[in-house]
Coordinates of C-alpha atoms in Angstrom, one line a residue:
M19 CA 124.2 146.3 59.8
N20 CA 124.3 148.5 56.8
N21 CA 121.1 149.7 55.1
L22 CA 118.9 148.4 57.8
K23 CA 115.3 149.6 57.2
R24 CA 113.8 150.7 60.5
T25 CA 110.0 150.6 61.0
I26 CA 108.2 153.3 63.0
I27 CA 107.6 151.1 66.0
C28 CA 111.4 151.3 66.5
K29 CA 111.5 155.1 66.6
G30 CA 113.9 156.3 69.3
I31 CA 115.7 153.0 69.8
N32 CA 119.2 153.4 68.5
D33 CA 121.6 151.6 70.8
F34 CA 121.4 147.8 70.3
K35 CA 123.3 144.8 69.1
I36 CA 122.0 141.9 67.1
N37 CA 122.0 138.5 68.8
R38 CA 121.7 135.8 66.2
K39 CA 122.4 132.9 68.6
I40 CA 119.1 132.9 70.4
I41 CA 116.7 132.8 67.5
R42 CA 115.7 129.2 68.1
L43 CA 115.7 129.4 71.9
Y44 CA 114.1 132.6 72.8
M45 CA 110.3 132.9 72.7
P46 CA 109.3 136.5 71.9
K47 CA 106.7 138.7 73.6
A48 CA 104.7 141.4 72.0
G49 CA 107.0 144.4 71.5
D50 CA 110.2 142.4 71.3
L51 CA 112.5 143.9 68.7
A52 CA 114.2 141.9 66.0
V53 CA 115.9 142.1 62.6
F54 CA 114.3 140.3 59.7
K55 CA 115.3 139.5 56.2
V56 CA 112.6 140.0 53.5
L57 CA 112.1 136.7 51.7
E58 CA 109.0 137.3 49.5
L59 CA 106.7 140.2 48.9
G60 CA 102.9 140.0 49.4
K61 CA 100.4 142.6 50.6
H62 CA 103.1 144.8 52.1
T63 CA 105.5 146.1 49.6
S64 CA 106.5 148.9 51.9
V65 CA 106.6 149.6 55.6
Q66 CA 106.2 152.8 57.5
G67 CA 109.6 154.1 58.3
E68 CA 110.6 155.7 61.6
N69 CA 110.1 159.2 60.0
G70 CA 106.5 158.2 59.1
N71 CA 107.1 157.9 55.4
N72 CA 106.7 154.9 53.2
C73 CA 109.8 152.8 53.0
Y74 CA 109.7 150.3 50.1
I75 CA 111.1 146.9 50.7
F76 CA 112.5 144.2 48.4
P77 CA 113.6 140.6 48.8
G78 CA 117.0 140.5 50.5
D79 CA 116.4 143.7 52.5
H80 CA 116.7 143.7 56.3
I81 CA 114.1 145.5 58.5
L82 CA 114.0 146.3 62.2
A83 CA 110.5 145.6 63.5
A84 CA 108.7 144.2 66.6
F85 CA 106.6 141.2 67.3
G86 CA 102.9 141.9 67.7
N87 CA 99.5 140.4 67.5
R88 CA 96.9 141.7 65.0
Y89 CA 93.1 141.7 64.9
A90 CA 91.7 143.3 61.7
T91 CA 88.5 141.8 60.3
G92 CA 89.2 143.4 56.9
Q93 CA 92.8 142.4 56.7
F94 CA 94.8 140.0 58.9
E95 CA 94.6 138.0 62.1
G96 CA 98.0 137.1 63.4
Y97 CA 99.9 136.3 66.6
V98 CA 103.2 136.5 68.3
P99 CA 104.7 133.0 67.8
T100 CA 105.1 130.5 70.6
Q101 CA 107.9 128.6 68.8
Y102 CA 110.6 129.2 66.3
H103 CA 109.4 129.4 62.6
K104 CA 111.3 129.4 59.4
E105 CA 109.1 132.2 58.1
Y106 CA 107.3 135.1 59.8
H107 CA 104.8 137.5 58.3
V108 CA 104.3 141.2 58.2
L109 CA 101.0 141.8 59.9
G110 CA 101.0 145.6 59.9
K111 CA 102.7 148.3 57.9
G112 CA 104.1 150.0 61.0
G113 CA 106.3 147.1 61.9
A114 CA 104.1 144.4 63.6
I115 CA 105.4 141.0 62.9
G116 CA 104.0 137.6 63.7
I117 CA 102.4 134.4 62.3
L118 CA 99.3 134.7 60.2
A119 CA 96.2 132.8 61.4
S120 CA 93.7 134.1 58.9
M121 CA 93.1 136.8 56.3
H122 CA 90.3 138.4 54.5
T123 CA 89.6 136.7 51.2
K124 CA 90.5 139.8 49.2
F125 CA 94.2 139.1 50.1
E126 CA 94.2 135.3 49.4
D127 CA 95.8 135.7 46.0
I128 CA 98.5 138.1 47.1
G129 CA 99.2 136.7 50.6
T130 CA 101.6 138.1 53.2
T131 CA 105.0 139.5 52.9
N132 CA 107.3 136.8 54.3
L133 CA 110.4 137.2 56.5
Q134 CA 113.2 135.3 58.0
L135 CA 114.3 136.0 61.6
V136 CA 117.9 137.1 61.5
G137 CA 118.4 138.0 65.2
Y138 CA 117.0 139.8 68.2
A139 CA 117.9 143.4 69.1
V140 CA 119.5 143.3 72.5
D141 CA 120.9 145.9 75.0
G142 CA 124.2 146.0 76.7
D143 CA 123.2 143.3 79.1
N144 CA 122.2 141.0 76.2
E145 CA 118.5 141.4 77.1
V146 CA 116.0 141.5 74.2
I147 CA 114.8 145.1 73.8
N148 CA 111.0 145.5 74.2
T149 CA 109.4 148.6 72.6
K150 CA 106.6 149.0 75.1
F151 CA 107.2 152.1 77.2
F152 CA 110.9 151.9 76.1
G153 CA 112.7 154.8 77.8
M154 CA 109.3 156.3 78.9
E155 CA 107.4 156.4 82.2
K156 CA 104.3 154.2 82.6
L157 CA 101.5 155.6 84.7
I158 CA 99.0 153.6 86.7
F159 CA 95.4 154.2 86.0
D160 CA 93.7 156.4 88.5
P161 CA 89.9 156.0 88.3
K162 CA 89.4 158.8 90.9
K163 CA 91.5 161.4 89.2
E164 CA 89.8 164.7 88.3
R165 CA 90.0 165.4 84.6
P166 CA 89.7 169.1 83.8
Y167 CA 88.4 168.4 80.3
E168 CA 85.6 166.5 78.6
I169 CA 86.3 163.0 77.2
I170 CA 84.4 161.8 74.1
L171 CA 84.7 158.2 72.9
S172 CA 84.6 157.5 69.1
L173 CA 83.1 154.0 68.7
G174 CA 82.0 152.1 65.7
S175 CA 80.2 149.0 64.5
S176 CA 83.3 147.5 62.9
M177 CA 86.7 148.2 61.3
D178 CA 86.3 150.8 58.6
S179 CA 83.0 152.1 59.8
G180 CA 84.1 155.7 60.0
K181 CA 85.3 156.1 63.6
T182 CA 88.6 158.0 62.8
T183 CA 86.9 160.3 60.2
S184 CA 84.1 161.1 62.6
A185 CA 86.7 161.9 65.4
A186 CA 88.8 164.0 63.0
F187 CA 85.9 166.1 61.8
L188 CA 84.6 166.5 65.3
C189 CA 88.0 167.8 66.2
R190 CA 87.6 170.3 63.4
G191 CA 84.3 171.4 64.6
L192 CA 85.5 172.0 68.1
Q193 CA 88.5 173.8 66.8
A194 CA 86.1 176.1 64.9
A195 CA 84.4 176.7 68.2
K196 CA 87.7 177.9 69.6
K197 CA 88.2 174.9 71.8
K198 CA 91.5 173.1 72.3
V199 CA 91.3 169.5 71.3
A200 CA 93.4 166.4 71.8
F201 CA 93.0 163.1 70.0
I202 CA 94.1 159.7 71.3
K203 CA 93.8 156.4 69.4
L204 CA 93.8 154.0 72.3
T205 CA 93.7 150.6 70.6
G206 CA 94.7 149.1 67.2
T207 CA 97.8 148.0 65.3
V208 CA 100.7 150.4 64.7
F209 CA 100.3 152.6 61.6
T210 CA 100.2 156.3 62.3
K211 CA 98.2 157.4 59.3
D212 CA 95.1 157.9 61.4
R213 CA 96.6 160.2 64.0
H214 CA 98.3 162.3 61.3
F215 CA 94.9 162.7 59.5
V216 CA 93.2 163.8 62.7
R217 CA 96.0 166.3 63.4
D218 CA 95.6 167.7 59.9
C219 CA 91.9 168.0 60.5
G220 CA 92.3 170.3 63.5
A221 CA 93.4 168.4 66.6
D222 CA 96.0 170.4 68.6
I223 CA 97.7 167.1 69.4
A224 CA 97.2 163.6 68.2
I225 CA 98.9 160.5 69.6
D226 CA 98.2 156.7 69.8
F227 CA 99.3 153.6 71.6
S228 CA 102.4 153.3 69.4
T229 CA 103.6 156.6 70.8
Y230 CA 104.5 154.5 73.8
G231 CA 105.9 151.6 71.9
F232 CA 102.9 149.3 71.5
P233 CA 103.0 147.5 68.1
S234 CA 99.4 146.6 68.8
T235 CA 97.0 146.4 71.7
Y236 CA 95.3 143.1 70.7
L237 CA 95.5 140.6 73.6
C238 CA 96.7 143.2 76.1
N239 CA 95.2 142.6 79.5
Q240 CA 92.9 145.1 81.2
S241 CA 95.4 146.6 83.5
E242 CA 97.9 147.2 80.7
L243 CA 95.2 148.9 78.6
L244 CA 94.1 151.1 81.5
N245 CA 97.7 152.1 82.4
L246 CA 98.3 152.9 78.7
H247 CA 95.1 155.0 78.8
E248 CA 96.3 157.0 81.8
T249 CA 99.8 157.5 80.3
L250 CA 98.3 158.8 77.0
L251 CA 96.0 161.2 78.9
Q252 CA 98.8 162.7 80.8
H253 CA 100.7 163.2 77.6
V254 CA 97.9 165.3 76.0
E255 CA 97.3 167.2 79.2
S256 CA 100.4 169.1 78.4
I257 CA 98.3 171.3 76.0
K258 CA 95.5 171.8 78.6
P259 CA 92.8 170.6 76.3
D260 CA 89.1 171.4 76.6
Y261 CA 88.2 168.1 74.9
V262 CA 89.9 164.8 74.5
I263 CA 88.5 162.5 71.8
I264 CA 89.5 158.9 72.2
E265 CA 89.0 156.4 69.4
I266 CA 88.7 152.7 70.3
A267 CA 89.4 150.5 67.3
D268 CA 87.2 147.8 65.7
G269 CA 83.6 147.1 66.7
L270 CA 81.7 146.9 70.0
V271 CA 82.1 143.1 70.4
Q272 CA 85.9 143.1 69.7
R273 CA 87.9 141.9 72.8
E274 CA 89.6 145.1 73.9
T275 CA 86.7 147.3 73.0
A276 CA 84.2 145.3 75.0
M277 CA 86.6 145.0 77.9
L278 CA 86.9 148.8 78.1
L279 CA 83.2 149.5 77.7
Q280 CA 82.4 147.0 80.4
N281 CA 84.8 148.6 82.9
R282 CA 82.9 151.0 85.1
H283 CA 86.0 152.8 86.2
F284 CA 87.0 153.6 82.6
M285 CA 83.5 154.5 81.6
S286 CA 82.9 156.7 84.7
Q287 CA 85.4 159.2 83.2
I288 CA 83.7 159.3 79.7
N289 CA 81.4 162.3 79.1
N290 CA 80.0 161.6 75.7
V291 CA 80.0 159.0 72.9
I292 CA 79.7 159.3 69.2
F293 CA 78.9 156.1 67.3
S294 CA 79.8 155.4 63.6
S295 CA 78.5 152.7 61.3
A296 CA 78.4 151.9 57.6
D297 CA 74.6 151.1 57.5
S298 CA 71.3 151.6 59.2
L299 CA 71.1 148.2 60.9
G300 CA 74.6 148.8 62.3
V301 CA 73.5 152.1 63.8
L302 CA 70.4 150.6 65.3
S303 CA 72.1 147.6 66.8
G304 CA 75.1 149.6 68.0
V305 CA 73.0 152.3 69.7
Q306 CA 70.9 149.5 71.3
I307 CA 73.9 147.5 72.5
L308 CA 75.4 150.6 74.1
K309 CA 72.1 151.5 75.7
N310 CA 71.9 148.1 77.2
M311 CA 75.3 148.7 78.7
G312 CA 74.1 152.0 80.2
I313 CA 76.0 154.1 77.6
E314 CA 74.1 156.8 75.8
T315 CA 75.4 158.2 72.4
F316 CA 75.1 162.0 71.8
A317 CA 75.2 161.5 68.0
V318 CA 75.6 159.0 65.2
S319 CA 77.8 159.3 62.1
G320 CA 80.1 157.2 59.9
L321 CA 80.0 155.9 56.4
F322 CA 76.3 155.7 56.2
T323 CA 76.0 159.5 56.2
A324 CA 77.4 159.5 52.6
S325 CA 74.0 158.1 51.5
P326 CA 70.9 160.3 51.7
L327 CA 68.8 157.2 51.6
L328 CA 70.6 155.6 54.6
I329 CA 70.3 158.9 56.5
K330 CA 66.5 158.7 56.0
E331 CA 66.5 155.1 57.2
V332 CA 68.5 156.0 60.3
E333 CA 66.3 159.0 61.0
R334 CA 63.3 156.7 61.3
I335 CA 64.9 154.2 63.7
V336 CA 67.0 156.2 66.2
P337 CA 66.4 159.5 68.1
Q338 CA 70.1 160.6 68.1
P339 CA 71.2 163.5 65.9
I340 CA 72.8 162.3 62.7
L341 CA 76.0 164.2 62.0
T342 CA 77.4 164.2 58.5
L343 CA 81.1 165.3 58.0
E344 CA 79.9 168.8 57.1
K345 CA 77.9 169.1 60.3
L346 CA 80.7 167.6 62.5
A347 CA 83.1 170.3 61.2
L348 CA 80.8 173.2 62.1
S349 CA 81.3 175.1 65.3
N350 CA 77.8 174.6 66.5
V351 CA 78.6 170.9 67.2
L352 CA 79.8 172.4 70.5
T353 CA 76.2 173.5 71.3
L354 CA 75.0 169.9 70.7
L355 CA 77.7 168.5 73.1
E356 CA 76.9 171.1 75.8
K357 CA 73.2 170.3 75.6
Q358 CA 74.0 166.6 76.0
T359 CA 76.2 167.2 79.0
E360 CA 73.5 169.4 80.6
A361 CA 70.9 166.7 80.0
A362 CA 73.1 164.1 81.6

């Protein structure tokens, strides 16, 4: 098909045919690849192309993208369809497509970008291509494996609480301390802006779930998440990092986040946690929820640190160090981490 616009979730998939005959019969799974025709523009007037750049789309254009679920409290909730629909919706800029279930009120006037399913991308055996681990080895999670590096989790109270920015500036501080740092975004919906930002901030390598073909991680089962975690860790081990910073999307009560935090095998390999929030009550409740789960935080950060008054409020209610972006980016953040590790 001429002028097919390929989203980033399709990167590396070049050999396929388009099967138009099965669109009403085949029920897609998360990661299944398909060609769609743009019917009407809404929130998404562009997608992230396979080179990472914006690719503007217009009614009548054809795009190559993958079915995926989405959980984003500040944007869309959507799901892989369980039956054929006349219209589908762009759920995420990186190429996650599904059926909208709900949206934040700020998008009610503009709505979704709507698509028509043209056909599924199939291989030489006429099997629908799935992007998950396409052409790549999947590892099985090994809870007993020795990790020759420290793992730090970047957690937050909600979407847009500052988790990525905290992780990015922590990478910068550790880099300033002459440490080699890797960044992994373990959960979320495909859009590689965050990992590029962290890489620019100082991480020696930055990857995410979409590196291994996941259009999103929403509704993945526990084994799938843990195996993805193991695979991503092996990927960054190629640089022999001193620290691996792992961001888990959304808030503490979100499905996949809670699932991972409650898994003792996963948490047994975590050395430190930094918690981000937009306000003082979010910090207090987050730190307390984690403590009740047996998880201690070495520091708190996030959007609240932009306000001197909120910093004063947080100082009165939690004992953890408060790290502004400026403090996170300093080399002496390493001293704080080492003290926390020794205390543990």
